[in-house]
CSV table of C-alpha atoms in Angstrom, one decimal:
chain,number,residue,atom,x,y,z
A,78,UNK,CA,17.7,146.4,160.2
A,79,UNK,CA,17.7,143.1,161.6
A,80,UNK,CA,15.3,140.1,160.5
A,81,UNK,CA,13.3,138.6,162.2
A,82,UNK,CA,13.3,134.6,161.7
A,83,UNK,CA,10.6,131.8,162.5
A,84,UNK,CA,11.2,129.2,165.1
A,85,UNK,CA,11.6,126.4,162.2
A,86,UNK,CA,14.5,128.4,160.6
A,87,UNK,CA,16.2,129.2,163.8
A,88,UNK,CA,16.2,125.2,164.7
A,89,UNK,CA,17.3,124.1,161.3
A,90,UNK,CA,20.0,126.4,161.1
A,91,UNK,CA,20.8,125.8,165.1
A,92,UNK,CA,20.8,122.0,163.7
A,93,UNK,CA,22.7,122.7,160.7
A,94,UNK,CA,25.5,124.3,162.4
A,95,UNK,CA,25.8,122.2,165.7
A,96,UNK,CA,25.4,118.8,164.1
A,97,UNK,CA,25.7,118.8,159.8
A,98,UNK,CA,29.0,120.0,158.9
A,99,UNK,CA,31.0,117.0,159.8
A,100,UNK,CA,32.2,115.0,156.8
A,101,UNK,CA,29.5,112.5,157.0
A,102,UNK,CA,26.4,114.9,157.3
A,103,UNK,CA,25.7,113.4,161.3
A,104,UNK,CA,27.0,113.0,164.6
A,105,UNK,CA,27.7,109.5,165.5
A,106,UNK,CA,25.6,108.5,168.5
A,107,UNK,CA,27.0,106.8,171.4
A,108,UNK,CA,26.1,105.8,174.7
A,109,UNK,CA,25.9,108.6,177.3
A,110,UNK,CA,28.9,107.6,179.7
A,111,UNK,CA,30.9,109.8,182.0
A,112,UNK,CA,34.7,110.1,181.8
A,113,UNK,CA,35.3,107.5,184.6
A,114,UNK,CA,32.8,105.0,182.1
A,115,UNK,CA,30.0,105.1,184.4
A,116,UNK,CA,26.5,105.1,183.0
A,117,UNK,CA,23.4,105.6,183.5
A,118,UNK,CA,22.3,102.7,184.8
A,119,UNK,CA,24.2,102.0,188.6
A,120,UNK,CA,27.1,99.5,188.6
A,121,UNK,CA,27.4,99.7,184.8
A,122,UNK,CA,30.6,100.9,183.2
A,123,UNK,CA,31.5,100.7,179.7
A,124,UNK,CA,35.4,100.2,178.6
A,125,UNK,CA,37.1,100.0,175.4
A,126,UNK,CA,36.9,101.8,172.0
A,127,UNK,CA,33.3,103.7,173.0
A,128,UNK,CA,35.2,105.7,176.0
A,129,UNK,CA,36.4,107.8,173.3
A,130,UNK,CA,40.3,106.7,171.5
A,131,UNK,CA,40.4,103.2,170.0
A,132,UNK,CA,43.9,102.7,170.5
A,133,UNK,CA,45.1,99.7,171.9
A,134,UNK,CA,46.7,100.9,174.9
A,135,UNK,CA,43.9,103.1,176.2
A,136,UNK,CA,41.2,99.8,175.5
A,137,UNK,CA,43.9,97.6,178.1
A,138,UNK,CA,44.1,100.9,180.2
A,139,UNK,CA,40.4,101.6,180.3
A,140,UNK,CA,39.2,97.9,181.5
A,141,UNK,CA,41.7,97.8,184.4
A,142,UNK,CA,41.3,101.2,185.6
A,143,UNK,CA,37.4,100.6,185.8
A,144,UNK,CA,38.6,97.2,188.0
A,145,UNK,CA,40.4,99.3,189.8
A,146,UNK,CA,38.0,102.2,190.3
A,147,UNK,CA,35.2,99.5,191.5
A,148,UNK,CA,37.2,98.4,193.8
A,149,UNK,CA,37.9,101.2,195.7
A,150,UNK,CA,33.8,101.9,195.9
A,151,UNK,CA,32.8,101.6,199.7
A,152,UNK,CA,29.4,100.3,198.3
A,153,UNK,CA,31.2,97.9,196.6
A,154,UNK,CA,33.4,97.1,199.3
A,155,UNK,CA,30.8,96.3,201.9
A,156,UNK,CA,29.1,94.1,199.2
A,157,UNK,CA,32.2,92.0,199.3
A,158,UNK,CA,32.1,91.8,202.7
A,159,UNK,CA,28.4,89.5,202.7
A,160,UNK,CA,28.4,85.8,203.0
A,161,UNK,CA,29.6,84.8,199.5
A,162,UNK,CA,26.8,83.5,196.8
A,163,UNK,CA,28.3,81.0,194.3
A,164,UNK,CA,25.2,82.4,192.0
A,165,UNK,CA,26.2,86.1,192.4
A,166,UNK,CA,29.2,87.3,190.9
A,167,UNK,CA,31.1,90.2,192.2
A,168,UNK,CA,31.9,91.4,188.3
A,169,UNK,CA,30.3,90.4,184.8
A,170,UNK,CA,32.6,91.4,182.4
A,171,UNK,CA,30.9,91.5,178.7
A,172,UNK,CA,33.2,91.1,175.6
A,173,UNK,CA,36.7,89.3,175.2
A,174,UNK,CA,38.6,91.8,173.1
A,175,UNK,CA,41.7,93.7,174.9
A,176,UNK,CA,40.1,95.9,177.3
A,177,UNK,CA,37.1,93.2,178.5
A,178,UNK,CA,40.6,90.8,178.7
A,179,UNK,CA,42.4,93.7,180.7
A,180,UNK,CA,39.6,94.0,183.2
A,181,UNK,CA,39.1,90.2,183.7
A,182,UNK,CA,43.0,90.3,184.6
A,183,UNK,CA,43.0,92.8,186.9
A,184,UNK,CA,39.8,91.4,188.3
A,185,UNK,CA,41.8,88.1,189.1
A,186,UNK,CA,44.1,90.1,190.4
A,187,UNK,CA,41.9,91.8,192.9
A,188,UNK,CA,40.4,88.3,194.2
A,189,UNK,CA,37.0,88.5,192.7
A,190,UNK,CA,34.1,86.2,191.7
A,191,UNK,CA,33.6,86.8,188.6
A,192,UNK,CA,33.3,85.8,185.0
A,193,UNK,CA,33.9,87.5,181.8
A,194,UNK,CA,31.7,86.5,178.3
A,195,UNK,CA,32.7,86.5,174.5
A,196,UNK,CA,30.2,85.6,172.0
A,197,UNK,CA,32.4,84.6,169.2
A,198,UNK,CA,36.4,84.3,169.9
A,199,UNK,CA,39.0,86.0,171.8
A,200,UNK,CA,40.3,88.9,170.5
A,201,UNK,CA,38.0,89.0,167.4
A,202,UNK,CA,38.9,92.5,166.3
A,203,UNK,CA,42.3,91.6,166.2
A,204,UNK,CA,42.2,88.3,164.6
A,205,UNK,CA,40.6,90.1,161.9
A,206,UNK,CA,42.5,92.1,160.7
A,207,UNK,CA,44.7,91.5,157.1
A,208,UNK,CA,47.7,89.2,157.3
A,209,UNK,CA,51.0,90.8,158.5
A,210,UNK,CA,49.2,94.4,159.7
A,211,UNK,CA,51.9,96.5,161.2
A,212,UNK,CA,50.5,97.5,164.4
A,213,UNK,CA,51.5,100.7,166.2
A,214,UNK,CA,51.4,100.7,170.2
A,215,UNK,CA,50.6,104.6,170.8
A,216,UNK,CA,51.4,106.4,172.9
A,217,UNK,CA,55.3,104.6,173.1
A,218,UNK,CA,56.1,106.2,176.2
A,219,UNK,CA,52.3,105.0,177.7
A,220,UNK,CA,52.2,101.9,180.3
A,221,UNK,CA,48.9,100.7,180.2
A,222,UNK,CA,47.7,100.1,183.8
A,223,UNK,CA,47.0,96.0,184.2
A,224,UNK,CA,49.0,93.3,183.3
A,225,UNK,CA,48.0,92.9,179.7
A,226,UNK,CA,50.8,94.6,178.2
A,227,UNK,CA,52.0,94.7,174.3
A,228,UNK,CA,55.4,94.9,172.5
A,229,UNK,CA,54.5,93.6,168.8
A,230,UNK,CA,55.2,95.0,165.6
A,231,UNK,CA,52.8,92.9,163.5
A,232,UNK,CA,49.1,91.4,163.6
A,233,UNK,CA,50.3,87.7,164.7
A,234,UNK,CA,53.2,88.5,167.0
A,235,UNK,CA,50.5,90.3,169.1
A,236,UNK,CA,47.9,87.8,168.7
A,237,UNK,CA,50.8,85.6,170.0
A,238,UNK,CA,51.7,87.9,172.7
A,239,UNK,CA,48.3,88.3,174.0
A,240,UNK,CA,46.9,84.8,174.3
A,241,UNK,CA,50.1,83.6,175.8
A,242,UNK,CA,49.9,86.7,178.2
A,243,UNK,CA,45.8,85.1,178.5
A,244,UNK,CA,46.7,81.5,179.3
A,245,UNK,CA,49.5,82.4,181.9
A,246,UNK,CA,46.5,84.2,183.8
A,247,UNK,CA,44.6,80.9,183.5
A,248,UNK,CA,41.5,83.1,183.3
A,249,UNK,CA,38.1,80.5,181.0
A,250,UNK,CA,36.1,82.8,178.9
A,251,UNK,CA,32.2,81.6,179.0
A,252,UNK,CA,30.6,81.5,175.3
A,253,UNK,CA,27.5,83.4,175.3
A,254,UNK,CA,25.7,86.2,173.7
A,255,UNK,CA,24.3,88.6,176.1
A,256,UNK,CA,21.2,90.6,174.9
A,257,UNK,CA,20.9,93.0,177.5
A,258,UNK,CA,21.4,94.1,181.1
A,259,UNK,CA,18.7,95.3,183.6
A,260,UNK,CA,19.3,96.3,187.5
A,261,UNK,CA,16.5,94.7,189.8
A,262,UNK,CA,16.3,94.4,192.9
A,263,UNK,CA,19.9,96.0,193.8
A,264,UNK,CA,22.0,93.4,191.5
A,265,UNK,CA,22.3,93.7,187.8
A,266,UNK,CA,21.0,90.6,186.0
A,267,UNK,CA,22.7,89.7,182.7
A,268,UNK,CA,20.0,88.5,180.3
A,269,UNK,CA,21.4,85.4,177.5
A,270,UNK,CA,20.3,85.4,174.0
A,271,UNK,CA,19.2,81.3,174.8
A,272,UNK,CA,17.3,83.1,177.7
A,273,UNK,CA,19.7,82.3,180.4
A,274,UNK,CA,20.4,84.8,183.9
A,275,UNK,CA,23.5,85.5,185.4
A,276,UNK,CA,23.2,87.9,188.2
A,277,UNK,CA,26.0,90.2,189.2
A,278,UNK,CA,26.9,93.0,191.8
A,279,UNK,CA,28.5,95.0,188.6
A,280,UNK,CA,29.2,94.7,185.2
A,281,UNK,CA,31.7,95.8,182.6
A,282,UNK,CA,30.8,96.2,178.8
A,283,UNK,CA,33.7,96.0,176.8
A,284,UNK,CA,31.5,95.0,173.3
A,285,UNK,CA,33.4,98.0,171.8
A,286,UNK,CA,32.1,98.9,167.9
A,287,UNK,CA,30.4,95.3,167.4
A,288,UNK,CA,27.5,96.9,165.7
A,289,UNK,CA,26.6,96.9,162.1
A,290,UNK,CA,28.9,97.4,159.5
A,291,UNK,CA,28.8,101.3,158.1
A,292,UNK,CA,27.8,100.8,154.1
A,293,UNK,CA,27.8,103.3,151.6
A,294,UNK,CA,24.7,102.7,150.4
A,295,UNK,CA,24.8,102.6,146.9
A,296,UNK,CA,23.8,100.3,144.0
A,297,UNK,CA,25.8,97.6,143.6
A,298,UNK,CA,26.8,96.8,147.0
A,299,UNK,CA,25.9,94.1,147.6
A,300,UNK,CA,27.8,92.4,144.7
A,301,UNK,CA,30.4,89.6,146.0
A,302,UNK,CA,33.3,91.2,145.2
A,303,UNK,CA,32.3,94.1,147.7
A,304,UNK,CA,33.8,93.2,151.5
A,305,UNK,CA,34.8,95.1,154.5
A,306,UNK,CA,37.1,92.8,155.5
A,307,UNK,CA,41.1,91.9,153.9
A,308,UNK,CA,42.5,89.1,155.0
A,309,UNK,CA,44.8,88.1,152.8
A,310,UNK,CA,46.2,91.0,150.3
A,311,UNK,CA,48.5,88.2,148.4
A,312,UNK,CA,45.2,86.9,147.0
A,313,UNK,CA,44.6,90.5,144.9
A,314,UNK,CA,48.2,90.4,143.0
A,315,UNK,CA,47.3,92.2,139.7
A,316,UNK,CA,44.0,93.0,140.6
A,317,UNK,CA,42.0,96.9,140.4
A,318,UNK,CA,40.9,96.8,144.1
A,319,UNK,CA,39.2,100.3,145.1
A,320,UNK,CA,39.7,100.8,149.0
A,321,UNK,CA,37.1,103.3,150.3
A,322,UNK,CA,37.6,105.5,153.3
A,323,UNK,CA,39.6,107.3,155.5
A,324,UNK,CA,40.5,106.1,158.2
A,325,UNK,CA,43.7,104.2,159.3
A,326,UNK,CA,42.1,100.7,158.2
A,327,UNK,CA,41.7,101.7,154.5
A,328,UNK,CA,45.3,103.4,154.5
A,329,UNK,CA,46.5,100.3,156.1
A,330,UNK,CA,44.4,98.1,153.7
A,331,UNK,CA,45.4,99.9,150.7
A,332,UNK,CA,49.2,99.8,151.4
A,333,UNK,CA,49.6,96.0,152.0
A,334,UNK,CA,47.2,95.7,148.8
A,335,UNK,CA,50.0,98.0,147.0
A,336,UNK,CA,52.8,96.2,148.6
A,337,UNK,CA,51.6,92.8,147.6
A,338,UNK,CA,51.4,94.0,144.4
A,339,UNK,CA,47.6,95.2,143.3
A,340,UNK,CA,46.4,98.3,141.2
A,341,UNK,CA,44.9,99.9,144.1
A,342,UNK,CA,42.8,103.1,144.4
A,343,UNK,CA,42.0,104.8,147.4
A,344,UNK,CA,38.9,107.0,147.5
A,345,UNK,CA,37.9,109.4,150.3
A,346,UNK,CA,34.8,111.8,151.1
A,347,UNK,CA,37.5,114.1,153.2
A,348,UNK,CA,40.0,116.0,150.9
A,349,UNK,CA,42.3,115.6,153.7
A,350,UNK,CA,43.8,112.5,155.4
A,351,UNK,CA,44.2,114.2,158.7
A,352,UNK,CA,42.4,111.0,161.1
A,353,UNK,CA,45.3,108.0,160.4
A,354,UNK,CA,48.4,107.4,162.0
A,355,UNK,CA,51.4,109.1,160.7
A,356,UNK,CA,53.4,106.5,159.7
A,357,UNK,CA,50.2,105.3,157.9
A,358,UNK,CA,49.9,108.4,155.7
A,359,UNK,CA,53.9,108.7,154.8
A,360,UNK,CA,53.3,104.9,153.2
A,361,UNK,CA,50.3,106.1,151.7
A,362,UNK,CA,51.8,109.3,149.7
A,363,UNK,CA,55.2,107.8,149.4
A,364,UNK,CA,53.3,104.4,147.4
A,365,UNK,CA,50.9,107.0,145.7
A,366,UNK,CA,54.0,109.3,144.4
A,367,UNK,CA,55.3,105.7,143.1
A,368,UNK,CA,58.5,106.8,144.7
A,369,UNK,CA,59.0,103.0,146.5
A,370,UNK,CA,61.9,100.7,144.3
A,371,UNK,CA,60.6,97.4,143.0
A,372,UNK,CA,57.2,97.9,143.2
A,373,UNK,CA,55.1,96.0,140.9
A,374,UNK,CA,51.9,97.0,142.8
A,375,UNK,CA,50.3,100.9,142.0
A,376,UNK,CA,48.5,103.0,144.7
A,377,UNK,CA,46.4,106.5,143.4
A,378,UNK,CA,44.8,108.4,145.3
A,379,UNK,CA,41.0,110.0,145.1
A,380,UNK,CA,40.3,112.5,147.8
A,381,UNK,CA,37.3,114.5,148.0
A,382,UNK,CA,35.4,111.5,146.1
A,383,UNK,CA,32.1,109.6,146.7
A,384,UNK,CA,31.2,106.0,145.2
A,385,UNK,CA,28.1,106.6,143.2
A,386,UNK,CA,27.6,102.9,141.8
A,387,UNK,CA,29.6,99.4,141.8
A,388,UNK,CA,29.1,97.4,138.3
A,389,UNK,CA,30.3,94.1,138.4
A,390,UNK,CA,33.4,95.5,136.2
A,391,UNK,CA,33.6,98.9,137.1
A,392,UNK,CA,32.9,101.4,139.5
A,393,UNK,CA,31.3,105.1,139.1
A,394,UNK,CA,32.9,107.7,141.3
A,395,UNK,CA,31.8,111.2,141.4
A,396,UNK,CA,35.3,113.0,141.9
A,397,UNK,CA,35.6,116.2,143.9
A,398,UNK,CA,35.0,118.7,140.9
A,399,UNK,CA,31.9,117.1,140.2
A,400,UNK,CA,32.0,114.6,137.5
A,401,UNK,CA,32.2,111.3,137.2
A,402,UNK,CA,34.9,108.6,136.3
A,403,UNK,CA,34.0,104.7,135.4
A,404,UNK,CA,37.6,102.5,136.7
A,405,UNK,CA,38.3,99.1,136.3
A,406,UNK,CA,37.6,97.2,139.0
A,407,UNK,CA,38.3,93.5,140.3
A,408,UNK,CA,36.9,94.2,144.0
A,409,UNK,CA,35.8,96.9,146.5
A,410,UNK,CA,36.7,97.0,150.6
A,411,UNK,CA,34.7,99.7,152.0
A,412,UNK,CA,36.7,100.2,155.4
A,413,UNK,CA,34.0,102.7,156.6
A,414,UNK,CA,34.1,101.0,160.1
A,415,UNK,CA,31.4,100.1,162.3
A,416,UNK,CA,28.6,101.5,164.2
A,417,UNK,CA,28.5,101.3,168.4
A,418,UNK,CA,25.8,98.3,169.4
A,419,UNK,CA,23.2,100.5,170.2
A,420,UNK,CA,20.2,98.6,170.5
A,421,UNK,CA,21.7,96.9,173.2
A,422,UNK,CA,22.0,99.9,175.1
A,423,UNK,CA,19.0,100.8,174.6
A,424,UNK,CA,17.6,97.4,175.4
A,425,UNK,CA,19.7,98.3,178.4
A,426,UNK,CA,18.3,101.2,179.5
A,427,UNK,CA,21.5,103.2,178.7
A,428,UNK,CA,21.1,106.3,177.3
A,429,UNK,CA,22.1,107.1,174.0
A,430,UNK,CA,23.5,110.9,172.8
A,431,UNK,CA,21.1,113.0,170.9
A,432,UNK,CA,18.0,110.5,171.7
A,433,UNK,CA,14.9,112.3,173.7
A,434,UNK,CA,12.7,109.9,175.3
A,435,UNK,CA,8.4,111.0,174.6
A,436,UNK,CA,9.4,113.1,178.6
A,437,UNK,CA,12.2,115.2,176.9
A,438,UNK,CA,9.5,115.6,174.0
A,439,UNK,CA,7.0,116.8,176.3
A,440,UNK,CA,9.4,118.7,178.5
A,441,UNK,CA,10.7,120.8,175.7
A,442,UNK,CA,7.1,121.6,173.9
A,443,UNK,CA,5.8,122.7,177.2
A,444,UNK,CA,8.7,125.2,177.5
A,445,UNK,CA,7.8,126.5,174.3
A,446,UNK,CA,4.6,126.8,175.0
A,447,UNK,CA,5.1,129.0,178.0
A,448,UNK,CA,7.7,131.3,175.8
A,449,UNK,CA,4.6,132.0,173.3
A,450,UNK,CA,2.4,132.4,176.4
A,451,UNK,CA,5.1,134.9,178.2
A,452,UNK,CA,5.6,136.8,174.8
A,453,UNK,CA,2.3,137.7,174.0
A,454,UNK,CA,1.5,138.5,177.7
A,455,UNK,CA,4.0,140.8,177.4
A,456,UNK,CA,2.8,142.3,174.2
């Protein structure tokens, strides 16, 4: 005999199953976009990391394909064809890390007026990370479209090999923090945090993940030996560091730590290590297996554990059986990553996955409405 369940049950259970069971209990929003990077909001596209693989290939790839995409837009086309406005730019390009650099040099390329803006450096992302970070260019066989192209091995070698590719283009980058774009009257107006305009027939956002930090969000955190940056692994020789998360930049974090000669543990949520590179998780095991000659750092792993509280000695994890171990610690990195710049999408007027405006909201408890209605009009 089947059972017969109550609205609430069937949502929470619909809920549970479409949205709960990934490892951190929710769905990440992001801004609605469509495979090409077009959004809601015409003559916005979005390039970078958000489009879905942050790799750096497909974030170079991305922000000259959408140059090239643009371009081939008869709208567009005819726009380019107008008596030319100094104050009008054909292209805003919004964000200075690979793929907003990739679409400023194909925009060159194409002849067009425009003018691409960074609010801190260059190739931020990159600059951060630790000292000596192998990097891996995947897919080998892949040619990013563009002319920003890579060959390092290492973090400076391609900070080398970019800016040098940068200053042959002769391309200026304009400081400025943009708060938000709106579309008026037919051109897209980019609105500056000091409350400057710049108008523009289309714009790019290539701000990638430049939102918050993710944290933990447990007692302790916010002790100064807690960071979610490494820069310098040398300065943590003999030290109990405790790398959390699972991702490739805690693998990558925890294994210069290792090399350079720290008591490192690694703790993960996921029992698994199936998100990182490779390459990343053969160092990982073969460190954690102490199976490396000459090592005078130590790597152990903690899968399948959660951070319960940092001391500013110690730190409580709550291990996947259940109970709880105190370690020595010196400091924490919670490589956890960080979240997409929402509010500026929504500021924006892009739309944002899994977020009903109060019209969705009304749209939906109408509809439920008339099912009651129909159902007991039947009965």
């Amino acid at each position: 005999m089947f059972r017969i369940l109550n609205p609430i049950t069937m949502i929470c259970r619909y809920s549970q199953w479409l949205h709960l069971r990934w490892p951190s209990g929710r769905v990440e929003k992001l801004p609605v976009m469509e495979p090409d990077g077009t959004t809601s909001v015409e003559g916005v596209r979005i390039v970078g990391d958000l489009t879905g693989i942050p790799l750096l290939k497909f974030s170079a790839d991305s922000g000259a394909r959408a140059v090239q995409a643009l371009c081939l837009e008869p709208r567009f086309q005819q726009s380019l064809k107008l008596k030319k406005n100094p104050e009008l730019f054909d292209l805003a390009i919004i964000g200075g890390g690979i793929s907003g650099v990739a679409a400023a040099m194909e925009a060159q390329k194409n002849g067009l007026h425009f003018r691409i803006f960074e609010a801190n450096q260059l190739f931020s992302t990159v600059s951060n990370f630790p000292k000596a970070k192998p990097i891996y260019t995947y897919p080998t066989e892949m040619v990013p479209a563009g002319d920003l192209q890579f060959h390092a091995t290492t973090k400076e070698t391609l900070l080398e090999e970019m800016e040098a590719q940068w200053l042959q283009a002769g391309i200026e980058t304009t400081v400025a923090r943009i708060e938000r774009v709106e579309r008026k009257d037919g051109e897209l107006l980019l609105h500056h945090a000091d409350k400057g305009i710049t108008r523009a027939r289309r714009v790019i956002i290539a701000i990638g993940r430049s939102g918050n930090f993710r944290k933990l969000n447990v007692p302790g955190e916010t002790l100064d030996k807690v960071s979610n940056r490494l820069h310098d692994p040398a300065d943590f020789v003999g030290k109990n560091v405790l790398v959390v998360g699972a991702g490739d930049s805690a693998l990558e974090a925890a294994i210069s730590l290792c090399d350079s000669g720290a008591k490192v543990m690694l703790s993960a949520r996921s029992k698994e290590l199936s998100r990182p590179k490779p390459e990343n998780r053969a160092k990982l095991l073969e460190l954690a297996q102490g199976s490396t000659n000459d090592l005078s750092g130590s790597l152990t792993l903690a899968l399948g554990s959660q951070v319960k509280e940092i001391l500013p000695h110690e730190v409580t994890l709550v291990l996947n059986d259940g109970t709880q171990k105190m370690i020595a610690n010196d400091a924490v990195f919670t490589m956890l990553g960080r979240e997409a710049p929402l509010d500026f999408f929504r500021r924006s007027g892009i739309r944002i996955q899994g977020e009903w405006k109060a019209t969705n909201v009304a749209a939906m408890l109408l509809f439920i409405t008339f099912c009651f209605w129909l159902y007991h009009w039947k009965g």
